[in-house]
Tab-separated table of N, CA, C and O in Angstrom:
chain	number	residue	atom	x	y	z
A	1	MET	N	-77.648	4.934	35.514
A	1	MET	CA	-76.850	5.847	34.735
A	1	MET	C	-75.533	6.158	35.438
A	1	MET	O	-74.511	6.287	34.802
A	2	ALA	N	-75.548	6.301	36.717
A	2	ALA	CA	-74.357	6.722	37.446
A	2	ALA	C	-73.374	5.577	37.667
A	2	ALA	O	-72.314	5.788	38.217
A	3	LYS	N	-73.711	4.369	37.231
A	3	LYS	CA	-72.806	3.238	37.442
A	3	LYS	C	-71.705	3.189	36.397
A	3	LYS	O	-70.623	2.697	36.662
A	4	SER	N	-71.955	3.690	35.211
A	4	SER	CA	-70.939	3.672	34.167
A	4	SER	C	-70.080	4.930	34.256
A	4	SER	O	-70.525	5.960	34.748
A	5	PRO	N	-68.833	4.854	33.775
A	5	PRO	CA	-67.984	6.054	33.796
A	5	PRO	C	-68.585	7.213	33.001
A	5	PRO	O	-68.476	8.372	33.404
A	6	LEU	N	-69.224	6.905	31.893
A	6	LEU	CA	-69.842	7.956	31.086
A	6	LEU	C	-71.000	8.600	31.842
A	6	LEU	O	-71.193	9.823	31.792
A	7	GLY	N	-71.762	7.803	32.566
A	7	GLY	CA	-72.864	8.331	33.369
A	7	GLY	C	-72.366	9.243	34.469
A	7	GLY	O	-72.977	10.282	34.765
A	8	ILE	N	-71.250	8.870	35.070
A	8	ILE	CA	-70.663	9.699	36.122
A	8	ILE	C	-70.208	11.038	35.545
A	8	ILE	O	-70.417	12.099	36.141
A	9	ILE	N	-69.616	10.999	34.369
A	9	ILE	CA	-69.158	12.236	33.717
A	9	ILE	C	-70.340	13.143	33.401
A	9	ILE	O	-70.302	14.348	33.662
A	10	PHE	N	-71.422	12.563	32.844
A	10	PHE	CA	-72.603	13.374	32.533
A	10	PHE	C	-73.235	13.950	33.792
A	10	PHE	O	-73.667	15.097	33.808
A	11	ALA	N	-73.299	13.169	34.850
A	11	ALA	CA	-73.879	13.652	36.099
A	11	ALA	C	-73.038	14.789	36.678
A	11	ALA	O	-73.581	15.808	37.134
A	12	ALA	N	-71.718	14.640	36.651
A	12	ALA	CA	-70.838	15.695	37.167
A	12	ALA	C	-70.970	16.969	36.337
A	12	ALA	O	-70.997	18.080	36.883
A	13	ALA	N	-71.070	16.820	35.025
A	13	ALA	CA	-71.228	17.993	34.154
A	13	ALA	C	-72.559	18.684	34.420
A	13	ALA	O	-72.627	19.919	34.472
A	14	ALA	N	-73.620	17.909	34.599
A	14	ALA	CA	-74.935	18.497	34.866
A	14	ALA	C	-74.933	19.249	36.196
A	14	ALA	O	-75.477	20.358	36.293
A	15	ILE	N	-74.325	18.664	37.212
A	15	ILE	CA	-74.260	19.328	38.519
A	15	ILE	C	-73.425	20.605	38.423
A	15	ILE	O	-73.802	21.649	38.953
A	16	THR	N	-72.304	20.527	37.732
A	16	THR	CA	-71.437	21.702	37.579
A	16	THR	C	-72.174	22.828	36.869
A	16	THR	O	-72.106	23.991	37.287
A	17	LEU	N	-72.893	22.507	35.800
A	17	LEU	CA	-73.618	23.540	35.057
A	17	LEU	C	-74.794	24.087	35.861
A	17	LEU	O	-75.136	25.262	35.727
A	18	ALA	N	-75.406	23.252	36.683
A	18	ALA	CA	-76.536	23.708	37.482
A	18	ALA	C	-76.089	24.637	38.608
A	18	ALA	O	-76.810	25.556	38.995
A	19	VAL	N	-74.892	24.425	39.125
A	19	VAL	CA	-74.439	25.157	40.306
A	19	VAL	C	-73.529	26.327	39.965
A	19	VAL	O	-73.591	27.372	40.607
A	20	SER	N	-72.712	26.197	38.950
A	20	SER	CA	-71.636	27.153	38.710
A	20	SER	C	-71.945	28.121	37.570
A	20	SER	O	-72.031	27.718	36.406
A	21	PRO	N	-72.065	29.412	37.886
A	21	PRO	CA	-72.229	30.400	36.809
A	21	PRO	C	-70.999	30.461	35.902
A	21	PRO	O	-71.123	30.668	34.696
A	22	GLU	N	-69.811	30.277	36.479
A	22	GLU	CA	-68.587	30.284	35.669
A	22	GLU	C	-68.583	29.108	34.695
A	22	GLU	O	-68.128	29.241	33.561
A	23	GLY	N	-69.089	27.975	35.145
A	23	GLY	CA	-69.167	26.803	34.265
A	23	GLY	C	-70.104	27.048	33.099
A	23	GLY	O	-69.801	26.703	31.954
A	24	ARG	N	-71.249	27.658	33.389
A	24	ARG	CA	-72.195	27.977	32.311
A	24	ARG	C	-71.598	28.973	31.335
A	24	ARG	O	-71.770	28.861	30.118
A	25	GLN	N	-70.879	29.956	31.858
A	25	GLN	CA	-70.253	30.954	30.994
A	25	GLN	C	-69.192	30.320	30.101
A	25	GLN	O	-69.103	30.628	28.907
A	26	ALA	N	-68.410	29.402	30.656
A	26	ALA	CA	-67.386	28.725	29.864
A	26	ALA	C	-68.023	27.870	28.771
A	26	ALA	O	-67.554	27.869	27.624
A	27	VAL	N	-69.088	27.159	29.106
A	27	VAL	CA	-69.773	26.337	28.099
A	27	VAL	C	-70.380	27.211	27.022
A	27	VAL	O	-70.325	26.895	25.835
A	28	ARG	N	-70.928	28.347	27.420
A	28	ARG	CA	-71.510	29.278	26.446
A	28	ARG	C	-70.450	29.799	25.484
A	28	ARG	O	-70.659	29.849	24.270
A	29	LYS	N	-69.272	30.161	26.016
A	29	LYS	CA	-68.187	30.638	25.164
A	29	LYS	C	-67.746	29.565	24.181
A	29	LYS	O	-67.509	29.835	22.997
A	30	LEU	N	-67.628	28.333	24.665
A	30	LEU	CA	-67.237	27.235	23.778
A	30	LEU	C	-68.291	26.987	22.698
A	30	LEU	O	-67.956	26.709	21.547
A	31	ALA	N	-69.555	27.102	23.078
A	31	ALA	CA	-70.626	26.898	22.102
A	31	ALA	C	-70.594	27.973	21.025
A	31	ALA	O	-70.782	27.682	19.835
A	32	VAL	N	-70.341	29.205	21.411
A	32	VAL	CA	-70.270	30.303	20.438
A	32	VAL	C	-69.084	30.104	19.501
A	32	VAL	O	-69.202	30.262	18.282
A	33	LYS	N	-67.931	29.737	20.063
A	33	LYS	CA	-66.756	29.493	19.220
A	33	LYS	C	-66.997	28.317	18.276
A	33	LYS	O	-66.622	28.357	17.103
A	34	GLY	N	-67.640	27.269	18.777
A	34	GLY	CA	-67.941	26.117	17.932
A	34	GLY	C	-68.890	26.469	16.806
A	34	GLY	O	-68.713	26.033	15.664
A	35	ALA	N	-69.894	27.280	17.114
A	35	ALA	CA	-70.833	27.707	16.073
A	35	ALA	C	-70.126	28.557	15.026
A	35	ALA	O	-70.379	28.420	13.825
A	36	GLY	N	-69.225	29.421	15.473
A	36	GLY	CA	-68.465	30.248	14.528
A	36	GLY	C	-67.598	29.404	13.613
A	36	GLY	O	-67.529	29.639	12.410
A	37	LEU	N	-66.938	28.403	14.186
A	37	LEU	CA	-66.110	27.516	13.372
A	37	LEU	C	-66.956	26.728	12.374
A	37	LEU	O	-66.549	26.530	11.224
A	38	LEU	N	-68.131	26.308	12.808
A	38	LEU	CA	-69.017	25.569	11.912
A	38	LEU	C	-69.477	26.442	10.754
A	38	LEU	O	-69.518	26.000	9.598
A	39	LEU	N	-69.793	27.702	11.036
A	39	LEU	CA	-70.192	28.625	9.970
A	39	LEU	C	-69.047	28.882	8.995
A	39	LEU	O	-69.263	28.944	7.780
A	40	GLU	N	-67.837	29.044	9.514
A	40	GLU	CA	-66.676	29.235	8.633
A	40	GLU	C	-66.465	28.012	7.745
A	40	GLU	O	-66.170	28.147	6.550
A	41	LEU	N	-66.621	26.843	8.311
A	41	LEU	CA	-66.441	25.606	7.546
A	41	LEU	C	-67.475	25.489	6.436
A	41	LEU	O	-67.136	25.154	5.300
A	42	THR	N	-68.732	25.799	6.747
A	42	THR	CA	-69.757	25.713	5.705
A	42	THR	C	-69.519	26.748	4.612
A	42	THR	O	-69.766	26.479	3.432
A	43	ASP	N	-69.034	27.946	4.983
A	43	ASP	CA	-68.700	28.954	3.970
A	43	ASP	C	-67.573	28.466	3.061
A	43	ASP	O	-67.618	28.654	1.845
A	44	GLU	N	-66.555	27.853	3.653
A	44	GLU	CA	-65.447	27.311	2.862
A	44	GLU	C	-65.950	26.255	1.880
A	44	GLU	O	-65.554	26.242	0.713
A	45	ILE	N	-66.827	25.388	2.347
A	45	ILE	CA	-67.359	24.339	1.471
A	45	ILE	C	-68.182	24.954	0.345
A	45	ILE	O	-68.062	24.549	-0.813
A	46	LYS	N	-69.003	25.957	0.673
A	46	LYS	CA	-69.802	26.619	-0.358
A	46	LYS	C	-68.920	27.268	-1.410
A	46	LYS	O	-69.180	27.162	-2.604
A	47	HIS	N	-67.864	27.955	-0.970
A	47	HIS	CA	-66.983	28.638	-1.917
A	47	HIS	C	-66.222	27.644	-2.789
A	47	HIS	O	-66.050	27.870	-3.983
A	48	SER	N	-65.773	26.546	-2.206
A	48	SER	CA	-65.010	25.584	-3.000
A	48	SER	C	-65.912	24.857	-4.002
A	48	SER	O	-65.503	24.611	-5.131
A	49	THR	N	-67.144	24.548	-3.607
A	49	THR	CA	-68.036	23.873	-4.556
A	49	THR	C	-68.546	24.832	-5.609
A	49	THR	O	-68.783	24.441	-6.741
A	50	ALA	N	-68.704	26.108	-5.273
A	50	ALA	CA	-69.145	27.102	-6.263
A	50	ALA	C	-68.075	27.264	-7.332
A	50	ALA	O	-68.383	27.346	-8.528
A	51	GLY	N	-66.818	27.315	-6.946
A	51	GLY	CA	-65.730	27.426	-7.914
A	51	GLY	C	-65.652	26.209	-8.805
A	51	GLY	O	-65.421	26.317	-10.009
A	52	HIS	N	-65.871	25.046	-8.237
A	52	HIS	CA	-65.856	23.809	-9.023
A	52	HIS	C	-67.016	23.808	-10.013
A	52	HIS	O	-66.848	23.426	-11.168
A	53	HIS	N	-68.183	24.265	-9.568
A	53	HIS	CA	-69.351	24.306	-10.443
A	53	HIS	C	-69.122	25.261	-11.604
A	53	HIS	O	-69.455	24.954	-12.752
A	54	GLN	N	-68.522	26.421	-11.339
A	54	GLN	CA	-68.273	27.399	-12.403
A	54	GLN	C	-67.289	26.859	-13.425
A	54	GLN	O	-67.461	27.053	-14.630
A	55	SER	N	-66.246	26.149	-12.972
A	55	SER	CA	-65.281	25.606	-13.921
A	55	SER	C	-65.909	24.488	-14.756
A	55	SER	O	-65.599	24.330	-15.928
A	56	THR	N	-66.803	23.721	-14.167
A	56	THR	CA	-67.492	22.658	-14.908
A	56	THR	C	-68.399	23.261	-15.976
A	56	THR	O	-68.436	22.787	-17.110
A	57	VAL	N	-69.107	24.324	-15.634
A	57	VAL	CA	-69.985	24.988	-16.603
A	57	VAL	C	-69.161	25.577	-17.736
A	57	VAL	O	-69.518	25.450	-18.914
A	58	ALA	N	-68.035	26.193	-17.421
A	58	ALA	CA	-67.177	26.778	-18.453
A	58	ALA	C	-66.647	25.694	-19.381
A	58	ALA	O	-66.611	25.868	-20.607
A	59	THR	N	-66.247	24.566	-18.835
A	59	THR	CA	-65.746	23.459	-19.658
A	59	THR	C	-66.834	22.927	-20.556
A	59	THR	O	-66.605	22.661	-21.750
A	60	ASN	N	-68.034	22.787	-20.039
A	60	ASN	CA	-69.158	22.302	-20.844
A	60	ASN	C	-69.487	23.288	-21.959
A	60	ASN	O	-69.786	22.878	-23.089
A	61	ASN	N	-69.431	24.568	-21.676
A	61	ASN	CA	-69.701	25.580	-22.702
A	61	ASN	C	-68.653	25.527	-23.807
A	61	ASN	O	-68.970	25.650	-24.991
A	62	GLU	N	-67.387	25.353	-23.449
A	62	GLU	CA	-66.310	25.241	-24.444
A	62	GLU	C	-66.506	24.018	-25.320
A	62	GLU	O	-66.294	24.074	-26.528
A	63	GLU	N	-66.902	22.906	-24.713
A	63	GLU	CA	-67.132	21.689	-25.488
A	63	GLU	C	-68.280	21.872	-26.462
A	63	GLU	O	-68.219	21.395	-27.597
A	64	GLN	N	-69.332	22.562	-26.048
A	64	GLN	CA	-70.459	22.788	-26.940
A	64	GLN	C	-70.087	23.729	-28.079
A	64	GLN	O	-70.563	23.569	-29.204
A	65	ASN	N	-69.248	24.699	-27.815
A	65	ASN	CA	-68.839	25.653	-28.846
A	65	ASN	C	-67.931	25.002	-29.881
A	65	ASN	O	-67.924	25.409	-31.037
A	66	THR	N	-67.154	24.008	-29.507
A	66	THR	CA	-66.268	23.358	-30.450
A	66	THR	C	-66.998	22.336	-31.307
A	66	THR	O	-66.511	21.973	-32.370
A	67	ASP	N	-68.160	21.885	-30.855
A	67	ASP	CA	-68.911	20.880	-31.631
A	67	ASP	C	-69.649	21.497	-32.729
A	67	ASP	O	-69.775	22.088	-33.540
């Protein structure tokens, strides 16, 4: 694992997180911010698809009323 550049990066990150409380705190902060951004993104998607669904239902209702 340690022979590839990616393996070296993972090993260095694991050692840093195991030894450094500041490193763990920084990773924790990034994880919280990432989770918050992910929740905001899913809310945006839900709101945009809900609006699209409502307009589709309204259009279908209008078409049925005209027939």
